[in-house]
Coordinates of C-alpha atoms and ligand atoms in Angstrom, one line a residue:
X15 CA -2.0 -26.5 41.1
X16 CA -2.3 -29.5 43.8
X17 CA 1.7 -29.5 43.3
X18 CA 2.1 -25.9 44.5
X19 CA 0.4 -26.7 48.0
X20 CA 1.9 -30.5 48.2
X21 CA 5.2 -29.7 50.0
X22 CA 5.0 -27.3 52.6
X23 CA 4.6 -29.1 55.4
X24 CA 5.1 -32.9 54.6
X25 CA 8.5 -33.8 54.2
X26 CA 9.6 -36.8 52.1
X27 CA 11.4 -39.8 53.2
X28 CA 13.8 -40.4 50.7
X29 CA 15.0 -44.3 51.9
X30 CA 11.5 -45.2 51.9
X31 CA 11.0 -47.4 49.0
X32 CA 8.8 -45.9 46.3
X33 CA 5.1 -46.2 46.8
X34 CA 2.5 -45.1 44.1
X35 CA 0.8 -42.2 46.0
X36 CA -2.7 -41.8 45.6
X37 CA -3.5 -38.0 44.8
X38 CA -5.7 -36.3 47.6
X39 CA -8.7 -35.0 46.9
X40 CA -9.3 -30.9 48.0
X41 CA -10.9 -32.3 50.6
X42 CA -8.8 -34.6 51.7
X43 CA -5.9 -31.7 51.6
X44 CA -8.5 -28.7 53.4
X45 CA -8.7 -32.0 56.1
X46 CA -5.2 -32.3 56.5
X47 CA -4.3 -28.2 56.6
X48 CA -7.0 -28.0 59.4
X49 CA -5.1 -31.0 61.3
X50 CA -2.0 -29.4 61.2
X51 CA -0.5 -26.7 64.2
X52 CA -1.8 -23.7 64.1
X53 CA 1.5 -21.9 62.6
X54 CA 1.7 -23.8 60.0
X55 CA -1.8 -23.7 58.9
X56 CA -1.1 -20.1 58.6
X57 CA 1.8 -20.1 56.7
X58 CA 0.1 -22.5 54.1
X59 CA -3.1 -20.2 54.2
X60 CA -1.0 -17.1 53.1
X61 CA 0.8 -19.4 50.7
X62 CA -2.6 -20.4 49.5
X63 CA -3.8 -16.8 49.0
X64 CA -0.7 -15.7 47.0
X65 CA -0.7 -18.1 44.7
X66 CA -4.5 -18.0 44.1
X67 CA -3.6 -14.3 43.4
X68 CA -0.3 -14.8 41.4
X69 CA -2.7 -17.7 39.2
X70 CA -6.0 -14.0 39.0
X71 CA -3.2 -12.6 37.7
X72 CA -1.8 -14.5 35.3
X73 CA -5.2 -15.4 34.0
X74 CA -6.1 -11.5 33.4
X75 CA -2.8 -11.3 32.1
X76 CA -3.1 -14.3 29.7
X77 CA -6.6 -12.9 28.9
X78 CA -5.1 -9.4 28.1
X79 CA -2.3 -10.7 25.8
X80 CA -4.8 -12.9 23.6
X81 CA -7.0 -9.0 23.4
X82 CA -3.8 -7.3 22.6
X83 CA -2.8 -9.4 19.6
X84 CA -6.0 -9.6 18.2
X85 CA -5.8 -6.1 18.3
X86 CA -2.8 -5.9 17.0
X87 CA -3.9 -8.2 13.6
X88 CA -7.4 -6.1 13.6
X89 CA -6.4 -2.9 13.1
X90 CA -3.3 -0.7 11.5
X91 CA -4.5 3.2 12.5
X92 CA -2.1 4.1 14.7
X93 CA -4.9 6.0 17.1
X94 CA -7.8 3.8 16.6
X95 CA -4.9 1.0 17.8
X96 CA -3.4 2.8 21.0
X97 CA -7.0 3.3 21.8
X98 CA -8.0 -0.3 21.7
X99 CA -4.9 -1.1 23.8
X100 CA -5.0 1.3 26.7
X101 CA -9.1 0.5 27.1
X102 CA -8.0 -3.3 27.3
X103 CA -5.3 -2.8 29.9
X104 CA -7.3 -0.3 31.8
X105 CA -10.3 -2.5 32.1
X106 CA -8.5 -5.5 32.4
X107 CA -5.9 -4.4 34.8
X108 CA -7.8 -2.0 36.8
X109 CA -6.3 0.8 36.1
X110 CA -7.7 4.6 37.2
X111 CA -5.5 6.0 33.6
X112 CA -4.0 4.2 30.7
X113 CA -2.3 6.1 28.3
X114 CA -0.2 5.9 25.3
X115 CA 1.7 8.7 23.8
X116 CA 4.4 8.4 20.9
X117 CA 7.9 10.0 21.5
X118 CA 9.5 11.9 19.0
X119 CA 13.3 12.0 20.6
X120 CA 15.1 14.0 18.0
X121 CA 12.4 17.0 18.5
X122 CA 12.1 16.3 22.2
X123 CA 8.9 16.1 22.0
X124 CA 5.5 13.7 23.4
X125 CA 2.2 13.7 21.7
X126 CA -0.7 12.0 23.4
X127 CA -2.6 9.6 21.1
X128 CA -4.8 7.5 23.5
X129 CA -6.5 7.9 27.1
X130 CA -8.4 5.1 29.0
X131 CA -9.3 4.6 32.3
X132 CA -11.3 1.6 34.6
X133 CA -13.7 4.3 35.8
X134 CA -16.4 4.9 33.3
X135 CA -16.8 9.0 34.1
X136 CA -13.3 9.6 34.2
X137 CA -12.2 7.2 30.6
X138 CA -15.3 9.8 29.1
X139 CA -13.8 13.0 30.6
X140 CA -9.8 12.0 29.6
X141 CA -11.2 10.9 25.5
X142 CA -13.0 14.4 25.2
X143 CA -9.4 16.1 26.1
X144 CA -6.5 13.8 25.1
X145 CA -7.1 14.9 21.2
X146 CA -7.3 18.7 22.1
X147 CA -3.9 18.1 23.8
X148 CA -1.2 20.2 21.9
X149 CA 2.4 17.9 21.4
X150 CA 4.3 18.8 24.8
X151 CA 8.1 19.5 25.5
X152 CA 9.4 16.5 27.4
X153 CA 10.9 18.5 29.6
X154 CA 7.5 19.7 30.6
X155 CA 6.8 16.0 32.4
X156 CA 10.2 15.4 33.7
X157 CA 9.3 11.7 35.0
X158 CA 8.2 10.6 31.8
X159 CA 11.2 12.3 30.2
X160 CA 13.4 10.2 32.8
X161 CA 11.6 6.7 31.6
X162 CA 12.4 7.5 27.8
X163 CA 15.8 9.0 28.4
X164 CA 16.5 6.2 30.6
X165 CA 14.3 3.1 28.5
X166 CA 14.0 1.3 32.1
X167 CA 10.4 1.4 34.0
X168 CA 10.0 4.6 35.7
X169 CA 7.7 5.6 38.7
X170 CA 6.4 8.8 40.3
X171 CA 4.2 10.4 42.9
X172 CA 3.3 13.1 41.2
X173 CA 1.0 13.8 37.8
X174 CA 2.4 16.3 36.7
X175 CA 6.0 14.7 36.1
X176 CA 3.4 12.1 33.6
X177 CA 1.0 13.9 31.8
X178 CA 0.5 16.8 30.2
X179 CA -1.0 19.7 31.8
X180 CA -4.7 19.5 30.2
X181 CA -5.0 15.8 31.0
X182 CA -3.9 16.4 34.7
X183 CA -6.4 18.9 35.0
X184 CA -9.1 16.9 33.7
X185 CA -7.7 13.8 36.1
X186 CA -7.9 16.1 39.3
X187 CA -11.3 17.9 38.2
X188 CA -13.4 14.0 38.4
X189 CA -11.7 13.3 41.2
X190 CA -12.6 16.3 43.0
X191 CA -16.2 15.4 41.7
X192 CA -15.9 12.0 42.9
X193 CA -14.2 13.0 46.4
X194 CA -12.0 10.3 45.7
X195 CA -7.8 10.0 44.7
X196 CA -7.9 7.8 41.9
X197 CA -4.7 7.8 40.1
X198 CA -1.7 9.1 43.0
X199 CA 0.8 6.7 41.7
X200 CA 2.1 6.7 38.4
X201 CA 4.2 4.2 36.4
X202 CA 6.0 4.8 33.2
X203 CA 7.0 2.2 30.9
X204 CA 9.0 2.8 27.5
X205 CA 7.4 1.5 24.2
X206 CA 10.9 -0.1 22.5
X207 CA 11.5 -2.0 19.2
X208 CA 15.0 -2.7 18.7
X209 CA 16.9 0.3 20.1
X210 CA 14.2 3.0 19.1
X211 CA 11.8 4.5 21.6
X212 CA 8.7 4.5 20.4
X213 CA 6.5 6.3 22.8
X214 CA 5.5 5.7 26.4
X215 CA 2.6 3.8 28.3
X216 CA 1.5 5.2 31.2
X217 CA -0.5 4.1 33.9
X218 CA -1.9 5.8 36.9
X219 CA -3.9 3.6 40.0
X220 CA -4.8 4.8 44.1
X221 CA -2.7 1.7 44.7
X222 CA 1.2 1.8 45.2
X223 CA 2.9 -0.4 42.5
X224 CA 5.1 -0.9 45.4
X225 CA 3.1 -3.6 46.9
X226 CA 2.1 -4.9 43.0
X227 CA 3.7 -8.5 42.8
X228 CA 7.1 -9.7 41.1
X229 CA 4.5 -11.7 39.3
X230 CA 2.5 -8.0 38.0
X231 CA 5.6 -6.8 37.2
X232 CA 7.3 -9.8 34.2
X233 CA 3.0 -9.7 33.6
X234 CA 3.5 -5.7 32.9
X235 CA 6.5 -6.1 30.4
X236 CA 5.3 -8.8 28.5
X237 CA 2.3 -7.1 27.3
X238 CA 4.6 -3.6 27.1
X239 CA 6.8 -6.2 24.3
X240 CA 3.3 -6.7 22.8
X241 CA 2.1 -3.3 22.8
X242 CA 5.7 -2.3 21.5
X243 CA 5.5 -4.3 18.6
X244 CA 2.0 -3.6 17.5
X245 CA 2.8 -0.1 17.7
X246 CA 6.0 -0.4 15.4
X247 CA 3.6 -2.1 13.0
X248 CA 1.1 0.8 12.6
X249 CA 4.4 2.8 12.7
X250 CA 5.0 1.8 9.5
X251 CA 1.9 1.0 8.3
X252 CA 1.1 5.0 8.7
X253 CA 5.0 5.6 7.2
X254 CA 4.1 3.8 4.4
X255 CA 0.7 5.3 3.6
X256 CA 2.5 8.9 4.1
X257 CA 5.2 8.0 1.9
X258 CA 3.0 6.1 -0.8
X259 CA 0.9 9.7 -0.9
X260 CA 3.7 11.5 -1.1
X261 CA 5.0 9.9 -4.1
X262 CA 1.5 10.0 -5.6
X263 CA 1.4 14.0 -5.4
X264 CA 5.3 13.7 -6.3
X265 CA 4.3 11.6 -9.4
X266 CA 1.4 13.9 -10.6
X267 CA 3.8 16.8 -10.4
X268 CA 6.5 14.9 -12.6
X269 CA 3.6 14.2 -15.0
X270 CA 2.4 17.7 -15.5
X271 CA 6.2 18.7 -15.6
X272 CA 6.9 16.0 -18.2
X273 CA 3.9 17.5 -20.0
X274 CA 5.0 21.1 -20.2
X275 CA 8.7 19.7 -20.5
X276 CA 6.7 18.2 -24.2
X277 CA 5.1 21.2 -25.0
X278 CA 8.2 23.4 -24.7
X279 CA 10.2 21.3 -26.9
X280 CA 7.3 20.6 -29.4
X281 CA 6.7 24.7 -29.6
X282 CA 10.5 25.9 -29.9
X283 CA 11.0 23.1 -32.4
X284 CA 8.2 24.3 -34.7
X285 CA 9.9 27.4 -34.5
X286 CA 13.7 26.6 -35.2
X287 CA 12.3 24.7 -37.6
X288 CA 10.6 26.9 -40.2
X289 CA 13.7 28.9 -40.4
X290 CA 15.9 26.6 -40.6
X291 CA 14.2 25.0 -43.5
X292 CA 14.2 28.4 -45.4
X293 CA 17.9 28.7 -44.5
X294 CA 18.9 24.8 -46.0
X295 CA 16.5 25.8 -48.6
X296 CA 18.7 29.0 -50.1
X297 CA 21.9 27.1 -49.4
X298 CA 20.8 24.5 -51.7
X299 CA 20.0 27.3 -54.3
X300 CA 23.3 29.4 -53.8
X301 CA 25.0 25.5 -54.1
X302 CA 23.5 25.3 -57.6
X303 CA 24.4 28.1 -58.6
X304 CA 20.9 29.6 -59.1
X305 CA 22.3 33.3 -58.2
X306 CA 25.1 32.8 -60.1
X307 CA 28.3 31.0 -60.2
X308 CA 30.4 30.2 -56.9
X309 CA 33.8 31.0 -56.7
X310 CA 36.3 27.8 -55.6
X311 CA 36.5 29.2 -52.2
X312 CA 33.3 30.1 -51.5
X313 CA 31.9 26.4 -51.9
X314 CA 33.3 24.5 -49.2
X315 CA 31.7 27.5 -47.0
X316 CA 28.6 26.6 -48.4
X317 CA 29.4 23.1 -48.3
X318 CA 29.6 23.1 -44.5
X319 CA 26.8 25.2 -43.9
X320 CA 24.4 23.4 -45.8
X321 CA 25.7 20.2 -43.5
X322 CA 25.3 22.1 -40.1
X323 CA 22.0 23.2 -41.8
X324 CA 20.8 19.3 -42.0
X325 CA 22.0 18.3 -38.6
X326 CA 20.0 20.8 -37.3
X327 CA 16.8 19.8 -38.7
X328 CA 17.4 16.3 -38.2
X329 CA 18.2 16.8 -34.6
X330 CA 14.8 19.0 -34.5
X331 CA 12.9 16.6 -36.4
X332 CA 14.2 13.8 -33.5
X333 CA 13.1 16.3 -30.7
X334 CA 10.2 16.6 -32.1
X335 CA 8.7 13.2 -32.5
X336 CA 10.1 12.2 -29.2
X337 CA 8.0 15.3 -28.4
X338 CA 4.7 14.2 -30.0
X339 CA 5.4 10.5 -28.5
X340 CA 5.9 11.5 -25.1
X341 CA 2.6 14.2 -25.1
X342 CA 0.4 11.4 -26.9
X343 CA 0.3 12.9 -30.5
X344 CA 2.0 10.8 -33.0
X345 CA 0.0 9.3 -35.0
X346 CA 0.4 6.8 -37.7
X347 CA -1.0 6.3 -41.1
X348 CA -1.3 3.3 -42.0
X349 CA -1.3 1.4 -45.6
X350 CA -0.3 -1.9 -46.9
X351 CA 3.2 -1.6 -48.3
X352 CA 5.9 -3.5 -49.4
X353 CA 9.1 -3.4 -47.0
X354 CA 11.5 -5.4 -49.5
X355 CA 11.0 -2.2 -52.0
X356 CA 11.1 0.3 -49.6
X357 CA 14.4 -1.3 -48.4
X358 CA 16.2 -1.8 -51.8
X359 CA 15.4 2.0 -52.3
X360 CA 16.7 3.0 -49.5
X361 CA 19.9 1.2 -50.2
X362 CA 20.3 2.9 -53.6
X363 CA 19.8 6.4 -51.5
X364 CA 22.4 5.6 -49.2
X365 CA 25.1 3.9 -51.7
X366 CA 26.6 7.4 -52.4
X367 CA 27.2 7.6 -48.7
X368 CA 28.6 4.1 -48.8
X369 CA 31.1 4.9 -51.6
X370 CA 32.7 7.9 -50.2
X371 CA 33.7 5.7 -47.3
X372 CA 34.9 3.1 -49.6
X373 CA 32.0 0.8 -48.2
X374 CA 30.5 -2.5 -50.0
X375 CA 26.3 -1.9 -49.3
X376 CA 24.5 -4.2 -50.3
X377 CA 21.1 -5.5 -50.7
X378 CA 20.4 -9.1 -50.5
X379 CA 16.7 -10.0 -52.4
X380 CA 14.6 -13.0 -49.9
X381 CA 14.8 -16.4 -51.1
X382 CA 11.3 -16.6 -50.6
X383 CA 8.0 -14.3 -50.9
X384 CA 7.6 -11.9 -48.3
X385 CA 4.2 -10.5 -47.7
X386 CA 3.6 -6.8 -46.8
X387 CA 3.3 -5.4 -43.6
X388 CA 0.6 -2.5 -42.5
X389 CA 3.0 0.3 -41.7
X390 CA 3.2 3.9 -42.1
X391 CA 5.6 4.5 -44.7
X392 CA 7.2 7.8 -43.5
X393 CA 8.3 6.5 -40.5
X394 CA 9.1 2.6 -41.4
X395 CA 11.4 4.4 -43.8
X396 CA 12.7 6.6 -41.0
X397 CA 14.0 3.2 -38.7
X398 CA 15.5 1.9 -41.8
X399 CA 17.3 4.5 -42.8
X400 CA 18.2 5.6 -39.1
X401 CA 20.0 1.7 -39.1
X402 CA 21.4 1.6 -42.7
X403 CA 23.0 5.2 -42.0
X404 CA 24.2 4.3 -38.5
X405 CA 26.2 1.5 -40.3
X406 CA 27.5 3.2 -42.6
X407 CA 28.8 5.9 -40.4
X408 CA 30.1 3.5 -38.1
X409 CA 32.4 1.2 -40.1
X410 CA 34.8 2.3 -40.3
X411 CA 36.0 -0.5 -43.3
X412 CA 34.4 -3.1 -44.8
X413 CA 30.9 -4.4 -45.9
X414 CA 26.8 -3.3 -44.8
X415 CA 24.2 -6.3 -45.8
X416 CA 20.5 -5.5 -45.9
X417 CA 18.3 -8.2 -45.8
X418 CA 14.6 -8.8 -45.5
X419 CA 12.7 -12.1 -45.0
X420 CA 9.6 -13.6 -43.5
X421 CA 10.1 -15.6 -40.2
X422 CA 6.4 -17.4 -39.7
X423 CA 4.2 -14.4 -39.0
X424 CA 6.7 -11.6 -38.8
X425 CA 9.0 -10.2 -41.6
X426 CA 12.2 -9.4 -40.4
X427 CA 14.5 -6.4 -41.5
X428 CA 18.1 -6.3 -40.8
X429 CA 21.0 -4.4 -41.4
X430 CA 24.7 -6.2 -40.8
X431 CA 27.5 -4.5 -40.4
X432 CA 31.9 -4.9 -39.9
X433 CA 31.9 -2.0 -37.9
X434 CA 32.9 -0.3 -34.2
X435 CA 30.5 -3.1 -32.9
X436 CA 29.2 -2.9 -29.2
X437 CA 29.8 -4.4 -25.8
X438 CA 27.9 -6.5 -23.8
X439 CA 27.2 -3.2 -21.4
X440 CA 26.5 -1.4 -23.7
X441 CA 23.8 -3.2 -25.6
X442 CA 22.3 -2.6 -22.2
X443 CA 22.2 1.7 -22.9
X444 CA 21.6 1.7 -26.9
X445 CA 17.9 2.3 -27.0
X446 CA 18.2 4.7 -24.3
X447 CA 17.1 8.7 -24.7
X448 CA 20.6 10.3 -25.9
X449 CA 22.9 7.0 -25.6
X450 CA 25.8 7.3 -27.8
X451 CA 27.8 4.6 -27.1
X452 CA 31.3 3.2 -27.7
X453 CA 33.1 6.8 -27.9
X454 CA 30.6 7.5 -31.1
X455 CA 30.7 11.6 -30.1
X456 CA 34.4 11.4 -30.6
X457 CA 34.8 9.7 -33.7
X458 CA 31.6 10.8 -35.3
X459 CA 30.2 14.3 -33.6
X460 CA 27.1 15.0 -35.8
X461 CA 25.1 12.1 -33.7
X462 CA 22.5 13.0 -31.2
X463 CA 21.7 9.6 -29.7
X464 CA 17.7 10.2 -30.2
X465 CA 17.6 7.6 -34.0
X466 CA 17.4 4.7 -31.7
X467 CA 15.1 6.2 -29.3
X468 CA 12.4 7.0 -31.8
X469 CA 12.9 3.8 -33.9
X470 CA 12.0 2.0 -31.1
X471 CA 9.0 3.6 -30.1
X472 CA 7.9 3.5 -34.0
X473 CA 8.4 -0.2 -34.2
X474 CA 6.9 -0.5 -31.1
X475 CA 3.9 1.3 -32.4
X476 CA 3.5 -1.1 -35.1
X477 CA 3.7 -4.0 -32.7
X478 CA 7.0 -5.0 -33.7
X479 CA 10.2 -5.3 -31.9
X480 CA 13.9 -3.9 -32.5
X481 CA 16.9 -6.1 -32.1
X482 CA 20.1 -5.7 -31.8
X483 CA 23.1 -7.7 -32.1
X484 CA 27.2 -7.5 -31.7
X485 CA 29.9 -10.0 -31.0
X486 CA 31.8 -7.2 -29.1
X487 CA 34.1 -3.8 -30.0
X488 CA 35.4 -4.3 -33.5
X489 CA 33.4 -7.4 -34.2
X490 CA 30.4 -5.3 -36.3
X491 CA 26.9 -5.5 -35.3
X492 CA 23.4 -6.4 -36.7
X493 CA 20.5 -3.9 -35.8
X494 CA 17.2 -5.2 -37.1
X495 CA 12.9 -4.7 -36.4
X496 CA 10.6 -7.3 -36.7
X497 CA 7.0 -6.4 -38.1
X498 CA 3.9 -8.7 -37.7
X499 CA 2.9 -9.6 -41.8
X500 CA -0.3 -8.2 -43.4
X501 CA -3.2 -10.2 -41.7
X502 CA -1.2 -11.9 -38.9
X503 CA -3.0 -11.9 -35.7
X504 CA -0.5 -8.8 -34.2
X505 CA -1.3 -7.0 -37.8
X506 CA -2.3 -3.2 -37.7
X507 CA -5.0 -3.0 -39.9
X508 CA -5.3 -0.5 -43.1
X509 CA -7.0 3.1 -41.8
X510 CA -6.6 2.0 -38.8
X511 CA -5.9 5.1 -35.9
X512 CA -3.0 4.4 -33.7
X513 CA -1.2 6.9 -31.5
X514 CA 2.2 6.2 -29.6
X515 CA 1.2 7.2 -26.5
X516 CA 4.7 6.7 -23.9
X517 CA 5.2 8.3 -21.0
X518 CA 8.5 9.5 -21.3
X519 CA 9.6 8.2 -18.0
X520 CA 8.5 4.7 -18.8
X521 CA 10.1 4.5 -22.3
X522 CA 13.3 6.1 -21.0
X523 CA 13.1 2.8 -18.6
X524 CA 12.5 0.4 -20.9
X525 CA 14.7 1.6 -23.2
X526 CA 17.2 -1.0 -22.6
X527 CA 15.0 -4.0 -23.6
X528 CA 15.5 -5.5 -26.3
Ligands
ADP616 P1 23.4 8.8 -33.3 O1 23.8 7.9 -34.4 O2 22.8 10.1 -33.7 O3 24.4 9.0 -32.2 P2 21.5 6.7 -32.7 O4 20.4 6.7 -31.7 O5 21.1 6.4 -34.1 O6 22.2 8.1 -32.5 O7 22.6 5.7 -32.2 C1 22.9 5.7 -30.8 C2 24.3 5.1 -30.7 O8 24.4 3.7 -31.0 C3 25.4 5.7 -31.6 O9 25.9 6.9 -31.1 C4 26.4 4.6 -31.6 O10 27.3 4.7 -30.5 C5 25.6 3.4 -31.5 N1 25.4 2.7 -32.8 C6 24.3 2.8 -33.6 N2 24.4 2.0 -34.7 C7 25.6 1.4 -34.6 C8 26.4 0.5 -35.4 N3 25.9 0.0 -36.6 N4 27.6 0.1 -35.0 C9 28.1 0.6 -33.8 N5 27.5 1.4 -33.0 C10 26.2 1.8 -33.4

């Protein structure tokens, strides 16, 4: 600071060859101020005093900053926040009312969120009202409407132009009780983060802000940037706690939803179903002939209602599983089998398919011993078949291999194909709820989309994976499972009680992996 008082009345020779100056002590300089004419001694004086308030200032200012941040990093509450902040700068800065209010532009409309003030009696009165204070119109304080309309610094004469009507009320009834004006001149500054008005700080003293300092005012907007800022922060802080509670409630409600949504489809299944079995079940009879012979026409009749029959209850018996999977209630049960066996039967079910499409199927025994897997039958049987028959139907020409083999501790079941094959997208959709890919409803309608679905859950169930495989359109594909063996350390166990238990929103997302 010895720098700032240095030049005012000593001026340097410049052709004077340079000297190391000694530095004067205070004393030395209080000596030399006091020796000098009177008129200058005065202008230094007043020079003196300015900058010793210039360097008050910036100290409180400084001071008030370092409060600000760590107010800022301490707390997120929106209120408890604005509170901190208009205490500190009423305190620090002297000011008769602090307040902060956030600014809702679209709505035109101010709420009040904190109230301080540097006199102790009125900072109590002006906290009991500010959180009784109902939003306000901005047209209802005109000056403040002016600062946020305008985003520049904004100053009035008059409280009512600033506050709201309760809080001027309560500002005029201390200062009646206190026989004193304490807050006549008002000062409006806009709370800004990038080109969005946050809210407003106001500030209210006896003083004119006239006479504050060039200094006061750069002090005022830094710590307006700071209070900006922290302010955007608990912004979103409180955005983001609303939001995350809204999708809580929204997620309960999709849950119950999905529930119900399970419980429909597992009670009109159950009863489309028991008719529709009775209904296959005397089409069969009539088809054999049990009341009586058929005449030529009458048979392909027959023929194609006893295949609508089928699709039906297969696309009920889909439904429904994806039904008990989604609501928690499909259980397994569980025994030690052989998969080879089950998979060389399966082909001999499916060769008369094969044949009437001209179709090679074939079933290729493992080179080596593969152990059994802990499976329930019913459904193991149901993904192998769901693959074998998807091959079938979808080649068009050519050959189905089956093969089974043990891979270290997993047996592995696959079915290849020279079909329709699949893209690289859509490898992506297959396991999907209702993906039927690659044109499939066109060139073979009677698909649902749901085999794949529910194999995958059942596999998954086991603790096995699905896989799936295809060099492109036309180029065939290889669908597959792989099951941990009898005993392996991912092994179901005999008896055991498993339930697939997937929320139908998460296994319609994961349906893609493979
Ligand atoms: P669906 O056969 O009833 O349509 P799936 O879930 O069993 O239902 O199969 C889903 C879709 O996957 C089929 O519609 C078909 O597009 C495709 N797909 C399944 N298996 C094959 C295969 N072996 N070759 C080509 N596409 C297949």
């Amino acid at each position: 600071m010895a720098a700032a008082v240095r030049p005012m009345f000593f001026k340097k020779n410049v052709n004077a060859p340079k000297k190391r100056r000694k530095r004067r002590t205070i004393a030395q300089h209080v000596r030399v101020i006091k020796d000098a004419p009177s008129k200058l001694r005065e202008r230094v004086t007043q020079e003196l005093y300015k900058r010793n308030a210039e360097l008050a200032v910036r100290n409180k200012t400084l001071a008030l900053l370092r409060k600000l941040d760590e107010i800022s990093l301490s707390s997120d509450k929106i209120d408890e926040m604005a509170q901190q902040i208009v205490d500190a700068i009423a305190s620090e800065l002297g000011y008769e009312v602090a307040a902060i209010s956030l600014v809702d532009i679209e709505k035109n409309r101010r709420h009040c969120v904190a109230v301080g003030s540097s006199n102790p009696d009125l900072a109590r009165t002006l906290k009991g009202v500010c959180p009784l204070l109902p939003d306000i119109i901005l047209d209802e304080t005109p000056d403040a409407k002016r600062a946020v309309e305008t985003g520049i610094q904004t100053y009035s004469d008059d409280l009512s132009g600033v506050f709201a009507k309760g809080l001027v009320e309560a500002i005029q009834k201390v200062e009646t009780q206190m026989a004193i004006p304490l807050s006549s001149h008002s000062m409006m500054l806009p709370l800004r983060f990038g080109n969005q008005t946050l809210g407003l700080l106001s500030l209210s003293t006896s003083r004119s802000f006239k006479d504050s300092s060039q200094y006061e005012h750069e002090s005022l907007s830094g710590i307006v940037g700071l209070v900006s800022l922290a302010l955007y922060k608990a912004k979103i802080y409180d955005d983001l706690q609303t939001t995350s509670a809204e999708l809580v409630a929204a997620n309960h409600k999709l849950t119950d939803l999905d529930k119900a949504k399970s419980e429909f489809l597992s009670i009109a299944s159950h009863q489309l179903r028991t008719p529709l079995t009775a209904l296959r079940g005397y089409i069969s009879m009539l088809v054999e002939g049990d009341y009586g012979p058929l005449r030529e026409e009458q048979k392909p009749i027959l023929d194609i209602l006893n295949k609508s029959a089928v699709r039906l209850i297969d696309l009920i018996n889909n439904l429904l599983d994806i039904s008990r999977i989604e609501s928690g209630r499909f259980e397994l049960n569980l025994e030690s089998l052989d998969v080879v066996q089950i998979a060389k039967e399966l082909v001999g079910d499916l060769l008369p398919n094969a044949i009437n499409k001209q179709l090679q199927l074939q079933f290729h025994d493992p080179v080596g011993e593969v152990p059994h897997a802990v499976v329930d039958s019913q459904r193991i049987r149901q993904v192998m078949l769901n693959f074998i028959d998807n091959s079938i139907k979808y080649t068009p020409a050519g050959r189905v291999d089956v093969f089974v083999r043990r891979e270290g501790d997993e047996l592995v079941f696959c079915v290849q194909d020279t079909g329709k094959g699949i893209t690289k997208e859509e490898l992506e959709l297959l396991f999907n709820k209702f993906s039927r890919v690659g044109g499939a409803s066109r060139f073979h309608t009677e698909g649902t989309g749901l085999g794949l679905y529910v194999a995958k859950q059942i596999v998954k169930e086991h603790h096995g994976e699905v896989e799936v495989s295809s060099e492109g359109r036309d180029k065939g594909s290889t669908f597959g499972m792989r099951l941990p063996i009898e005993g392996s350390a991912k092994s179901l166990k005999v008896g055991e009680k498993a339930s697939v238990v997937i929320k139908a929103a998460e296994a319609q997302g994961n349906g893609g992996d493979k």
